[in-house]
Coordinates of C-alpha atoms in Angstrom, one line a residue:
Chain A
X1 CA 1.1 13.6 14.2
X2 CA 0.8 10.7 11.4
X3 CA 1.9 7.2 12.7
X4 CA 4.4 7.0 10.1
X5 CA 6.1 10.1 8.4
X6 CA 8.5 10.5 5.4
X7 CA 10.5 13.4 3.4
X8 CA 7.8 13.4 0.5
X9 CA 10.7 14.7 -1.4
X10 CA 10.9 14.9 -5.1
X11 CA 14.5 13.8 -4.5
X12 CA 16.6 14.6 -8.3
X13 CA 19.9 13.2 -7.8
X14 CA 22.0 11.9 -10.6
X15 CA 22.5 8.5 -12.0
X16 CA 25.6 7.2 -10.3
X17 CA 24.7 8.8 -6.5
X18 CA 23.7 7.1 -3.5
X19 CA 20.5 8.4 -2.1
X20 CA 19.2 7.5 1.2
X21 CA 15.6 7.9 2.9
X22 CA 14.5 8.4 6.0
X23 CA 11.7 7.0 8.3
X24 CA 10.3 7.9 11.8
X25 CA 7.0 5.7 13.6
X26 CA 5.4 6.9 16.9
X27 CA 4.3 3.3 17.7
X28 CA 6.9 1.8 19.8
X29 CA 5.3 -1.6 19.4
X30 CA 5.3 -1.6 15.7
X31 CA 7.1 -4.9 14.9
X32 CA 7.8 -5.7 11.7
X33 CA 9.3 -3.8 8.7
X34 CA 9.0 -3.0 5.2
X35 CA 9.9 -1.3 2.4
X36 CA 7.6 -1.2 -0.6
X37 CA 8.5 0.5 -4.1
X38 CA 5.4 1.8 -6.2
X39 CA 5.7 3.2 -10.1
X40 CA 4.1 6.1 -11.3
X41 CA 0.5 4.4 -12.5
X42 CA 1.6 0.8 -11.0
X43 CA 0.5 -1.1 -8.1
X44 CA 2.7 -1.2 -4.9
X45 CA 5.0 -3.7 -5.1
X46 CA 7.5 -4.9 -2.1
X47 CA 11.3 -4.2 -2.3
X48 CA 11.9 -6.1 1.4
X49 CA 12.2 -6.4 4.4
X50 CA 13.5 -4.8 7.0
X51 CA 15.4 -6.7 9.8
X52 CA 16.9 -5.9 13.1
X53 CA 20.4 -6.3 12.2
X54 CA 20.2 -4.5 9.4
X55 CA 19.7 -6.3 5.8
X56 CA 21.3 -5.6 2.4
X57 CA 19.7 -7.2 -1.4
X58 CA 22.3 -5.9 -3.7
X59 CA 22.4 -2.2 -4.3
X60 CA 19.8 -1.6 -0.7
X61 CA 20.5 -1.4 2.2
X62 CA 17.9 -1.5 4.7
X63 CA 18.0 0.1 8.1
X64 CA 16.3 -0.2 12.0
X65 CA 17.0 1.4 14.5
X66 CA 14.4 1.2 17.2
X67 CA 15.4 3.8 19.9
X68 CA 14.9 6.1 17.6
X69 CA 12.2 3.9 15.7
X70 CA 13.6 4.8 12.6
X71 CA 14.0 3.2 9.5
X72 CA 16.4 3.9 6.4
X73 CA 16.8 2.9 3.2
X74 CA 20.1 2.9 1.4
X75 CA 20.3 3.0 -3.1
X76 CA 23.9 2.8 -4.0
X77 CA 25.2 3.1 -7.7
X78 CA 21.8 4.6 -8.3
X79 CA 19.6 3.5 -12.4
X80 CA 17.5 5.4 -14.0
X81 CA 14.9 2.4 -13.4
X82 CA 14.9 2.8 -9.9
X83 CA 12.8 6.2 -10.3
X84 CA 9.9 5.3 -8.3
X85 CA 8.5 6.3 -5.2
X86 CA 9.0 4.5 -2.1
X87 CA 6.7 3.4 0.4
X88 CA 7.9 3.0 4.1
X89 CA 5.2 0.4 6.2
X90 CA 5.4 -1.1 10.1
X91 CA 3.5 -3.6 11.4
X92 CA 2.0 -2.6 14.5
X93 CA 0.8 -5.0 17.1
X94 CA -2.5 -6.5 15.3
X95 CA -0.7 -7.2 12.0
X96 CA -2.4 -4.4 10.2
X97 CA 0.1 -2.9 8.0
X98 CA 0.9 1.4 8.9
X99 CA 1.9 2.9 5.5
X100 CA 3.9 6.5 4.9
X101 CA 2.9 8.7 2.6
X102 CA 6.0 7.9 0.2
X103 CA 9.5 9.3 -1.0
X104 CA 9.4 10.5 -5.0
X105 CA 13.5 9.2 -5.9
X106 CA 14.0 10.5 -9.7
X107 CA 17.1 9.4 -10.5
X108 CA 18.5 11.9 -13.9
X109 CA 21.4 10.7 -16.0
Chain B
X1 CA -0.7 -17.2 -11.3
X2 CA -2.2 -14.2 -12.5
X3 CA -2.1 -12.4 -8.9
X4 CA -4.4 -10.1 -8.3
X5 CA -7.4 -9.3 -10.5
X6 CA -8.9 -6.3 -10.3
X7 CA -11.9 -5.2 -12.4
X8 CA -12.0 -2.4 -14.3
X9 CA -9.0 -1.0 -14.4
X10 CA -11.0 2.4 -15.7
X11 CA -14.3 3.6 -14.1
X12 CA -15.7 7.1 -14.8
X13 CA -19.7 7.2 -14.0
X14 CA -21.2 10.6 -12.8
X15 CA -22.6 11.8 -9.1
X16 CA -24.9 10.0 -7.5
X17 CA -24.6 6.5 -8.9
X18 CA -23.9 3.0 -7.5
X19 CA -20.1 1.8 -8.6
X20 CA -19.1 -1.5 -7.8
X21 CA -15.0 -2.8 -7.3
X22 CA -14.3 -6.3 -8.3
X23 CA -10.9 -7.8 -6.7
X24 CA -9.8 -11.6 -7.9
X25 CA -7.3 -12.3 -4.7
X26 CA -4.4 -14.8 -5.4
X27 CA -5.5 -18.6 -4.7
X28 CA -4.5 -20.0 -0.9
X29 CA -3.7 -16.4 0.2
X30 CA -6.0 -15.8 3.6
X31 CA -6.2 -12.3 3.7
X32 CA -7.8 -9.1 1.5
X33 CA -7.6 -6.0 1.4
X34 CA -9.3 -2.8 0.5
X35 CA -6.6 0.7 0.0
X36 CA -7.8 3.5 -1.0
X37 CA -4.8 6.5 -3.1
X38 CA -5.0 9.8 -3.8
X39 CA -2.1 12.1 -3.5
X40 CA -3.5 14.3 -1.2
X41 CA -4.0 11.2 1.9
X42 CA -1.7 8.6 0.0
X43 CA -2.9 4.6 1.5
X44 CA -5.4 3.8 2.9
X45 CA -6.8 0.7 4.4
X46 CA -10.3 0.7 4.4
X47 CA -11.2 -2.6 5.4
X48 CA -10.0 -6.3 5.6
X49 CA -11.1 -10.1 5.6
X50 CA -9.5 -12.7 7.3
X51 CA -10.9 -16.5 5.5
X52 CA -13.9 -14.2 3.6
X53 CA -14.7 -12.5 7.5
X54 CA -13.7 -9.4 8.1
X55 CA -11.9 -7.9 10.3
X56 CA -11.6 -4.4 10.6
X57 CA -13.4 -2.0 8.5
X58 CA -12.6 0.8 10.9
X59 CA -11.0 2.8 7.6
X60 CA -14.6 2.6 5.4
X61 CA -14.9 6.6 5.3
X62 CA -18.8 6.3 6.0
X63 CA -22.5 4.2 4.4
X64 CA -21.7 4.7 1.3
X65 CA -18.9 2.5 1.1
X66 CA -19.5 -1.1 2.3
X67 CA -17.2 -4.4 1.0
X68 CA -17.9 -8.1 1.4
X69 CA -16.1 -11.6 0.4
X70 CA -18.8 -14.5 -0.3
X71 CA -16.3 -17.1 -1.5
X72 CA -12.0 -16.9 -1.0
X73 CA -11.7 -15.9 -4.8
X74 CA -14.1 -12.7 -4.8
X75 CA -14.3 -9.6 -3.1
X76 CA -16.3 -6.2 -3.9
X77 CA -15.7 -2.3 -2.7
X78 CA -18.8 -1.2 -3.6
X79 CA -19.5 2.9 -3.2
X80 CA -23.4 3.9 -3.2
X81 CA -24.3 6.6 -3.5
X82 CA -20.9 7.8 -5.6
X83 CA -19.4 11.8 -5.0
X84 CA -16.6 13.2 -6.5
X85 CA -14.4 13.3 -3.5
X86 CA -14.3 9.6 -3.8
X87 CA -11.9 10.0 -6.8
X88 CA -9.1 7.5 -6.1
X89 CA -7.7 4.5 -7.1
X90 CA -8.1 1.7 -5.2
X91 CA -6.8 -1.0 -4.9
X92 CA -7.2 -4.9 -3.5
X93 CA -4.0 -6.8 -2.4
X94 CA -4.0 -9.6 -1.0
X95 CA -1.3 -11.5 1.7
X96 CA -0.8 -15.6 2.6
X97 CA -0.8 -16.6 6.6
X98 CA 2.4 -16.8 7.6
X99 CA 3.0 -17.1 11.9
X100 CA 0.4 -15.0 12.3
X101 CA 0.8 -12.0 10.5
X102 CA 0.1 -11.4 7.1
X103 CA 3.5 -10.9 6.4
X104 CA 3.8 -9.4 2.1
X105 CA 0.8 -8.6 0.0
X106 CA 0.7 -8.6 -3.3
X107 CA -1.3 -6.1 -5.0
X108 CA -3.2 -6.3 -8.2
X109 CA -3.3 -3.0 -11.4
X110 CA -5.7 -0.8 -9.7
X111 CA -9.5 0.7 -10.6
X112 CA -9.2 4.1 -11.4
X113 CA -12.0 5.4 -10.4
X114 CA -13.2 9.4 -11.7
X115 CA -16.8 10.1 -10.5
X116 CA -18.5 13.8 -11.9

């Protein structure tokens, strides 16, 4: 079983719709969580950190559920430019980042 | 700052040849990471350095891979001899010290390696 698991997708979503991704992690000692975004043939870039109380950045909302060991990312009013692969990342107790394989999102006009 | 710089951006070589990938981290960052990304295996951490010292190389596939960081502004990842299964995108990332953790990592544009 992978330490960080994501649905690979692709998620095909019409523009303007709301889309949500989940990510599960196996290490209960994981300390910090992040969502990175990776455009096609580009490098990953930090989208947002995930805080225990949940956090929002514009159209993006991240949630953490430690009891069930999953994190989520919600994108509202999706734009064509949101098309990318979204990588779920957990930091373990040794401060190492453990990466999910990513969920591919395709926004269609 | 120019961000993390990697060279070359693309490399095509033949099996058995030596390949050297280069990375210049963001100035002032204490951590440097080498990753490999393939469709099959996703993003894999190969090795990381803290203040030029290798901390964890458990992700290095085998003895054909080696990495060095002779100073704070330069690192290399060498594959000798290269094999077709080494074909992948190799990313270098750097991160500042952040209260005991590395927090955000900043990635370079990657080197796309093809071994024929």
